[in-house]
XYZ file of C-alpha atoms in Angstrom:
447
model
C 19.086 3.135 3.224
C 16.968 5.871 1.764
C 14.277 4.664 -0.632
C 14.304 6.950 -3.618
C 11.279 5.627 -5.555
C 7.894 6.806 -4.391
C 6.164 4.298 -2.171
C 3.031 5.091 -4.155
C 4.295 4.434 -7.706
C 1.001 5.309 -9.386
C 1.512 8.918 -8.374
C 5.091 9.069 -9.614
C 4.293 9.115 -13.328
C 5.081 12.499 -14.910
C 2.289 14.409 -16.599
C 4.261 15.275 -19.722
C 2.650 15.074 -23.155
C 4.076 12.705 -25.725
C 6.198 14.090 -28.562
C 3.529 13.125 -31.076
C 0.836 15.031 -29.208
C 3.086 18.100 -29.052
C 3.672 17.870 -32.797
C -0.028 17.538 -33.594
C -1.100 20.183 -31.124
C -3.672 21.919 -33.308
C -6.951 20.858 -34.872
C -7.670 17.171 -34.583
C -4.702 16.538 -32.256
C -4.717 14.911 -28.865
C -4.807 17.187 -25.838
C -1.483 17.484 -24.021
C -2.021 14.876 -21.293
C 0.578 12.381 -20.194
C -1.777 9.518 -21.074
C -4.187 10.552 -23.847
C -5.753 7.095 -23.694
C -7.248 7.991 -20.332
C -9.164 10.765 -22.033
C -10.002 8.950 -25.250
C -11.597 6.085 -23.392
C -14.226 8.365 -21.937
C -14.486 11.363 -24.247
C -15.539 12.095 -27.793
C -12.721 13.439 -30.025
C -11.929 17.112 -29.471
C -11.480 19.273 -32.530
C -9.236 21.801 -30.785
C -7.696 22.682 -27.451
C -9.995 25.520 -26.438
C -12.153 26.272 -23.431
C -15.539 25.088 -24.790
C -14.101 21.688 -25.610
C -12.557 21.374 -22.170
C -16.032 21.653 -20.750
C -16.773 18.375 -22.512
C -14.518 16.719 -19.938
C -17.163 17.328 -17.308
C -20.258 17.178 -19.505
C -19.744 13.597 -20.655
C -21.697 11.365 -18.209
C -19.345 8.446 -18.910
C -16.281 10.324 -17.703
C -15.437 9.314 -14.141
C -11.747 10.315 -14.007
C -10.134 13.637 -14.835
C -6.401 14.188 -14.696
C -5.081 17.695 -15.390
C -1.571 19.083 -15.650
C -2.248 22.581 -14.342
C 0.538 24.371 -16.199
C -0.257 22.727 -19.521
C -4.028 23.178 -19.610
C -3.922 26.773 -18.386
C -5.829 28.742 -15.808
C -8.985 29.236 -17.853
C -9.508 25.493 -17.992
C -8.819 25.187 -14.266
C -11.403 27.872 -13.531
C -13.969 26.156 -15.736
C -13.249 22.778 -14.144
C -13.540 24.124 -10.610
C -16.844 25.814 -11.419
C -18.288 22.779 -13.210
C -17.353 20.570 -10.260
C -20.049 22.237 -8.166
C -22.864 20.550 -10.077
C -21.166 17.583 -11.711
C -22.878 14.272 -10.949
C -20.601 11.520 -12.322
C -16.950 12.531 -11.838
C -15.393 10.259 -9.189
C -11.658 10.981 -9.382
C -9.851 14.317 -9.870
C -6.074 14.705 -10.207
C -4.478 18.146 -10.294
C -0.740 18.199 -10.942
C 1.634 21.164 -11.020
C 1.497 24.848 -10.191
C -1.246 27.190 -11.375
C -3.891 27.193 -8.667
C -4.373 30.924 -8.088
C -6.434 32.092 -5.134
C -9.597 32.588 -7.187
C -9.249 29.077 -8.646
C -8.708 27.578 -5.209
C -11.783 29.344 -3.812
C -13.876 28.092 -6.730
C -12.437 24.599 -6.276
C -13.264 24.731 -2.578
C -16.863 25.640 -3.413
C -16.983 22.737 -5.870
C -15.645 20.315 -3.263
C -18.185 21.579 -0.746
C -21.156 21.075 -3.077
C -20.094 18.079 -5.161
C -21.884 14.798 -4.432
C -19.989 12.360 -6.686
C -16.230 12.848 -6.164
C -14.543 9.991 -4.306
C -10.818 10.582 -4.916
C -8.862 13.861 -4.836
C -5.142 13.958 -5.643
C -3.121 17.170 -5.432
C 0.461 16.684 -6.637
C 3.286 19.202 -7.082
C 0.746 21.911 -6.267
C 1.917 24.411 -3.665
C -0.808 25.158 -1.141
C -0.480 28.297 0.923
C -2.099 28.742 4.322
C -5.098 30.381 2.646
C -5.382 27.769 -0.110
C -4.991 24.749 2.150
C -7.415 26.227 4.673
C -10.059 26.800 2.005
C -9.757 23.263 0.589
C -9.609 21.446 3.937
C -12.488 23.442 5.396
C -14.581 22.692 2.300
C -13.876 18.980 2.624
C -15.377 18.995 6.108
C -18.747 19.476 4.464
C -18.151 16.948 1.699
C -19.859 13.627 2.418
C -18.698 11.520 -0.541
C -14.887 11.885 -0.755
C -13.159 8.639 0.255
C -9.505 9.277 -0.633
C -7.270 12.321 -0.182
C -3.712 12.207 -1.597
C -1.394 15.138 -0.904
C 2.037 14.990 -2.529
C 4.671 17.730 -2.690
C 2.322 20.550 -1.726
C 4.779 22.358 0.564
C 2.453 21.778 3.505
C 4.456 23.162 6.409
C 3.460 23.431 10.061
C 1.407 26.585 9.400
C -0.927 24.636 7.097
C -1.370 21.687 9.448
C -4.051 23.095 11.804
C -6.651 23.110 9.015
C -5.656 19.587 7.906
C -5.806 18.339 11.491
C -9.210 19.928 11.913
C -10.431 18.120 8.783
C -9.151 14.757 10.034
C -10.805 15.274 13.381
C -14.210 16.090 11.900
C -14.495 14.106 8.648
C -16.843 11.148 8.575
C -16.352 10.140 4.933
C -12.576 9.930 4.298
C -11.207 6.372 4.294
C -7.682 6.850 2.877
C -5.240 9.713 3.552
C -1.733 9.826 2.058
C 0.674 12.653 2.930
C 3.808 12.377 0.790
C 6.895 14.613 0.557
C 5.346 17.388 2.619
C 7.508 19.044 5.306
C 5.201 18.421 8.245
C 8.076 17.977 10.662
C 7.647 16.642 14.168
C 5.127 19.330 15.087
C 2.960 18.572 12.083
C 2.851 14.823 12.560
C 2.058 15.271 16.236
C -0.929 17.465 15.336
C -2.122 15.012 12.674
C -1.690 12.056 15.033
C -3.611 13.849 17.766
C -6.440 14.581 15.318
C -6.490 10.934 14.262
C -7.129 9.902 17.859
C -10.620 11.349 17.426
C -11.192 10.240 13.828
C -13.884 7.644 13.200
C -13.600 7.011 9.465
C -9.992 6.846 8.155
C -8.837 3.259 7.632
C -5.523 3.895 5.842
C -2.924 6.540 6.728
C 0.415 7.037 4.950
C 3.290 9.311 5.935
C 6.182 9.375 3.466
C 9.304 11.550 3.607
C 7.790 14.289 5.743
C 10.926 15.727 7.291
C 10.695 14.514 10.878
C 13.574 15.602 13.097
C 12.111 15.000 16.554
C 10.550 12.102 18.516
C 7.043 11.196 17.368
C 6.456 7.709 18.779
C 4.437 8.901 21.760
C 1.907 10.651 19.523
C 1.720 7.682 17.139
C 1.219 5.368 20.103
C -1.641 7.459 21.459
C -3.219 7.424 17.999
C -3.031 3.616 17.823
C -4.390 3.342 21.347
C -7.387 5.629 20.913
C -8.310 5.230 17.234
C -10.812 2.431 16.660
C -10.955 2.521 12.840
C -7.382 2.612 11.499
C -6.384 -0.737 9.972
C -3.493 0.241 7.657
C -0.527 2.439 8.621
C 2.339 3.172 6.200
C 5.507 4.900 7.478
C 7.984 5.395 4.623
C 11.382 7.088 5.081
C 10.386 8.431 8.486
C 13.704 7.623 10.248
C 12.649 7.005 13.833
C 15.478 6.428 16.308
C 15.772 3.267 18.436
C 13.945 4.638 21.529
C 11.076 5.823 19.316
C 10.890 2.491 17.511
C 10.691 0.543 20.772
C 7.787 2.703 21.955
C 6.073 2.415 18.591
C 6.393 -1.389 18.317
C 4.917 -1.777 21.793
C 1.936 0.314 20.713
C 1.455 -1.843 17.601
C 1.594 -4.931 19.778
C -1.396 -3.721 21.793
C -3.411 -2.303 18.908
C -6.784 -3.956 18.494
C -7.468 -2.719 14.948
C -4.179 -2.475 12.985
C -3.949 -5.200 10.335
C -1.374 -3.851 7.855
C 1.884 -2.138 8.852
C 4.471 -0.756 6.439
C 7.664 0.639 7.903
C 10.408 1.049 5.304
C 13.712 2.856 4.913
C 14.129 3.339 8.646
C 17.420 1.622 9.660
C 16.092 -0.605 12.440
C 18.944 -1.274 14.875
C 19.668 -4.617 16.564
C 18.133 -3.358 19.805
C 15.015 -2.094 18.043
C 14.715 -5.389 16.157
C 14.278 -7.212 19.464
C 11.223 -5.042 20.133
C 10.064 -5.752 16.585
C 10.343 -9.513 17.159
C 8.485 -9.262 20.455
C 5.708 -7.280 18.786
C 5.379 -9.890 16.029
C 5.226 -12.710 18.572
C 2.437 -11.107 20.609
C 0.215 -9.292 18.109
C -3.158 -10.870 17.479
C -4.437 -8.543 14.768
C -1.531 -7.801 12.394
C -1.964 -9.690 9.106
C 0.488 -7.917 6.789
C 3.885 -6.408 7.500
C 6.342 -4.797 5.081
C 9.889 -4.107 6.347
C 11.511 -3.163 3.058
C 14.988 -1.593 3.258
C 15.461 -1.302 7.024
C 19.041 -2.648 7.178
C 18.064 -5.304 9.714
C 21.123 -7.426 9.022
C 21.321 -11.051 10.147
C 20.890 -10.094 13.813
C 17.687 -8.206 13.086
C 16.300 -10.930 10.804
C 17.043 -13.521 13.484
C 15.116 -11.464 16.052
C 12.278 -11.100 13.560
C 12.286 -14.867 12.970
C 11.935 -15.525 16.701
C 8.751 -13.475 16.646
C 7.442 -15.217 13.541
C 7.869 -18.615 15.210
C 5.307 -17.650 17.842
C 3.037 -15.562 15.638
C -0.387 -16.892 14.618
C -1.891 -13.953 12.708
C 0.424 -12.971 9.817
C -0.711 -13.669 6.259
C 1.889 -11.618 4.373
C 5.477 -10.722 5.282
C 7.884 -8.695 3.141
C 11.500 -8.393 4.299
C 13.059 -7.152 1.062
C 16.566 -5.615 1.017
C 17.567 -6.130 4.630
C 21.008 -7.779 4.284
C 19.818 -10.952 5.998
C 22.669 -13.052 4.634
C 22.812 -16.801 5.151
C 22.343 -16.653 8.927
C 19.256 -14.468 8.710
C 17.959 -16.498 5.760
C 18.218 -19.763 7.698
C 16.427 -18.271 10.684
C 13.587 -16.934 8.545
C 13.143 -20.217 6.662
C 13.006 -22.162 9.919
C 10.431 -19.754 11.385
C 8.236 -19.790 8.291
C 8.248 -23.591 7.895
C 5.461 -24.315 10.370
C 3.651 -20.990 10.365
C -0.077 -21.736 10.173
C -1.278 -18.774 8.106
C 1.459 -17.137 5.992
C 0.641 -17.198 2.279
C 2.996 -14.496 0.909
C 6.686 -14.089 1.775
C 9.140 -11.747 0.063
C 12.834 -12.052 0.971
C 14.255 -10.561 -2.220
C 17.727 -8.964 -2.301
C 18.967 -10.289 1.027
C 22.404 -11.641 0.012
C 21.500 -15.301 0.562
C 23.656 -17.895 -1.194
C 22.716 -20.905 -3.293
C 23.466 -23.281 -0.397
C 20.820 -21.704 1.829
C 18.335 -21.785 -1.025
C 18.944 -25.460 -1.818
C 18.871 -26.564 1.797
C 16.776 -24.425 4.143
C 14.383 -22.805 1.673
C 13.643 -25.902 -0.397
C 13.162 -27.935 2.789
C 10.859 -25.290 4.209
C 8.699 -25.213 1.086
C 8.487 -28.988 0.956
C 6.957 -28.915 4.433
C 4.839 -25.746 4.239
C 1.476 -26.271 2.508
C 0.124 -22.716 2.936
C 2.607 -20.488 1.073
C 1.289 -19.419 -2.315
C 3.821 -16.726 -3.225
C 7.528 -16.678 -2.336
C 9.776 -14.030 -3.868
C 13.531 -14.594 -3.739
C 14.962 -12.593 -6.667
C 18.165 -10.706 -5.932
C 19.606 -13.643 -3.949
C 22.089 -16.151 -5.378
C 19.583 -19.002 -5.583
C 20.034 -21.444 -8.460
C 17.485 -21.905 -11.211
C 16.741 -25.347 -9.769
C 15.859 -23.837 -6.398
C 13.657 -21.222 -8.017
C 11.891 -23.961 -9.986
C 11.345 -25.933 -6.773
C 9.858 -22.863 -5.111
C 7.522 -22.344 -8.044
C 6.603 -26.040 -7.991
C 5.576 -26.106 -4.331
C 3.792 -22.766 -4.332
C 1.849 -23.977 -7.373
C 0.814 -27.112 -5.511
C -0.192 -25.014 -2.510
C -2.394 -22.827 -4.704
C -4.054 -25.982 -5.962
C -4.865 -27.180 -2.460
C -1.908 -29.343 -1.396
C -2.923 -28.831 2.233
C -5.855 -31.181 1.569
C -3.369 -34.013 1.147
C -2.257 -33.664 4.761
C -5.694 -34.453 6.151
C -5.929 -37.609 8.234
C -9.547 -38.365 7.388
C -10.737 -40.511 4.496
C -13.755 -38.243 4.155
C -11.996 -35.318 2.517
C -14.622 -32.970 0.987
C -14.774 -33.849 -2.684
C -16.057 -30.376 -3.497
C -12.734 -28.967 -2.281
C -10.826 -31.306 -4.587
C -12.934 -30.139 -7.513
C -12.306 -26.515 -6.589
C -8.560 -27.173 -6.356
C -8.402 -28.730 -9.819
C -10.441 -25.874 -11.253
C -8.115 -23.278 -9.735
C -4.895 -24.806 -11.013
C -6.028 -26.260 -14.335
C -4.272 -29.309 -15.725
C -1.261 -29.690 -13.442
C 0.281 -33.161 -13.518
C 2.373 -32.446 -10.409
C -0.757 -32.212 -8.305
C -2.170 -35.473 -9.654
C 1.180 -37.178 -9.053
C 1.321 -35.872 -5.474
C -2.221 -37.074 -4.806
C -1.453 -40.592 -6.106
C 1.802 -40.773 -4.206
C 0.782 -39.339 -0.837
C -2.943 -40.083 -0.481
C -4.017 -42.905 -2.782
C -6.810 -43.807 -0.367
C -8.414 -40.400 -0.822
C -8.191 -40.716 -4.597
C -9.757 -44.179 -4.616
C -12.446 -42.966 -2.238
C -13.281 -40.180 -4.655
C -13.500 -42.591 -7.576
C -16.047 -44.819 -5.835
C -18.282 -41.876 -5.115
C-alpha cells in the first residue's frame, strides 16, 4: 500500500493566494500568500506589493516566521530577503516554496545563512537545488550555530548533491531535526547520509520519505543506529525495504540504546519479516513509540506483533492503522494490550475488525486495562455501544482509575484531588470509587 498523503501534512499545504486576494491585488490588498493571516498577525498593513514594503517583513521585530512563494513574490523580493537575512535578529523560521532561486539569490541566501544568528527552522519545498546551489547552502549551514530544523522536500536532490549534504550532517553541531522528503536520493544517497549520521552528535530526529530506494540499505541504517548516540526518532515512510533488509533493520533497532520513536509506514511487511518485528518489540528496552501505519501486516503479522507486545515493557504508544488485522489479528492485539504496564495510546483504526470482536475482546480488554488513555478504532465495524464503552474507560483512566486498584488504605489523597481536577465533574469516576473502593473514599472523608 503506497501512502499518497505526505507524512508531514503541515508541509503539504499549497502556497496559492485566495481568490479575494487576487482580486484585490493592488493598493490596500493583501499580499498573495496562501495564508494572509500569517502575515497580518505580525506585520503592519502594506499599502502595495512593492519591494520597499517587502522589506517590512524583515524589519518588524515581532515577525518570527516568513513564508514565501518564490514564483509569486518575484526575484527582487527573494534577493532582498536573502540580503536582509544576514543581519536579521528576530526571524526564527523561513519557508521558501517553488522555483525562482537563481544562482545569485542562492549565493546571497547562503551568506545570510552563514551569518544569521536567529534562524531556527529552514524549509525548502518544491525548490530545485543544483549541485552548485545545494553545495552553497549546505556548506553555509556548517557555520551556522542556531539552526535546529532543516526540511528538504521535492528539491530534486540526486546522488550528485548528496556529498555536500552528508558533509553537513557529519559536521553540524546545531541541527536537531532533518527531514528529507520526495528527493531521489536512491540507495547510494541514503547510504552516504546514513554513514554521515554515524558521526553526527546533534540530530535527534531523521525522516526519509519517498526517496526512490531501489537497493538494500539495511546494513547502512544498522551501522547508523549502532554508532549514533543521539538519534531518538527515526521515520521511514514509503521506503519499501524487502524482507531480508527488514530483518536486519529490526535486529538493529532491537539493540539500539537511544531510539525511542520509530515510524515505518507503507512498507508491506511480510509474514517472515513480522516475526522479526515481534521479536524486536519483545526485546527492546528503549522504544517508547512505534507507528506501523499501512504495512499490510495481515492477521499473521498482527499476531506476531502481539506476541512481542505481550513481553514488551517499554512501549507507551502503538499505532497499527490500516494493516488488515481482521478479527484474528484484532483478538491477538487486544489480548496482548490487556496487561501491558505502560501503553497509554493505541490506534487500530481501519483494520477490518467486526462488531463481535469489539464487543468481546476490546471491551473486556479496556475493562481490565487502567493505563490506556486514548484508543482509536474508527474504520472498524464496532458498534456505537462499543465505542461509548471505549470512551468511558479511557475517560476513567485519564482521571486516575489506576488508583482504585491499589491494595493500600493509605492512597495519596493529593493524587485523588489531582484526578478530579483533571477530569472535572465525571459521575462515572465517583460511581466507580464508591463501588470498587469504598474504604478509600471513607478514609479520605475522615481526613
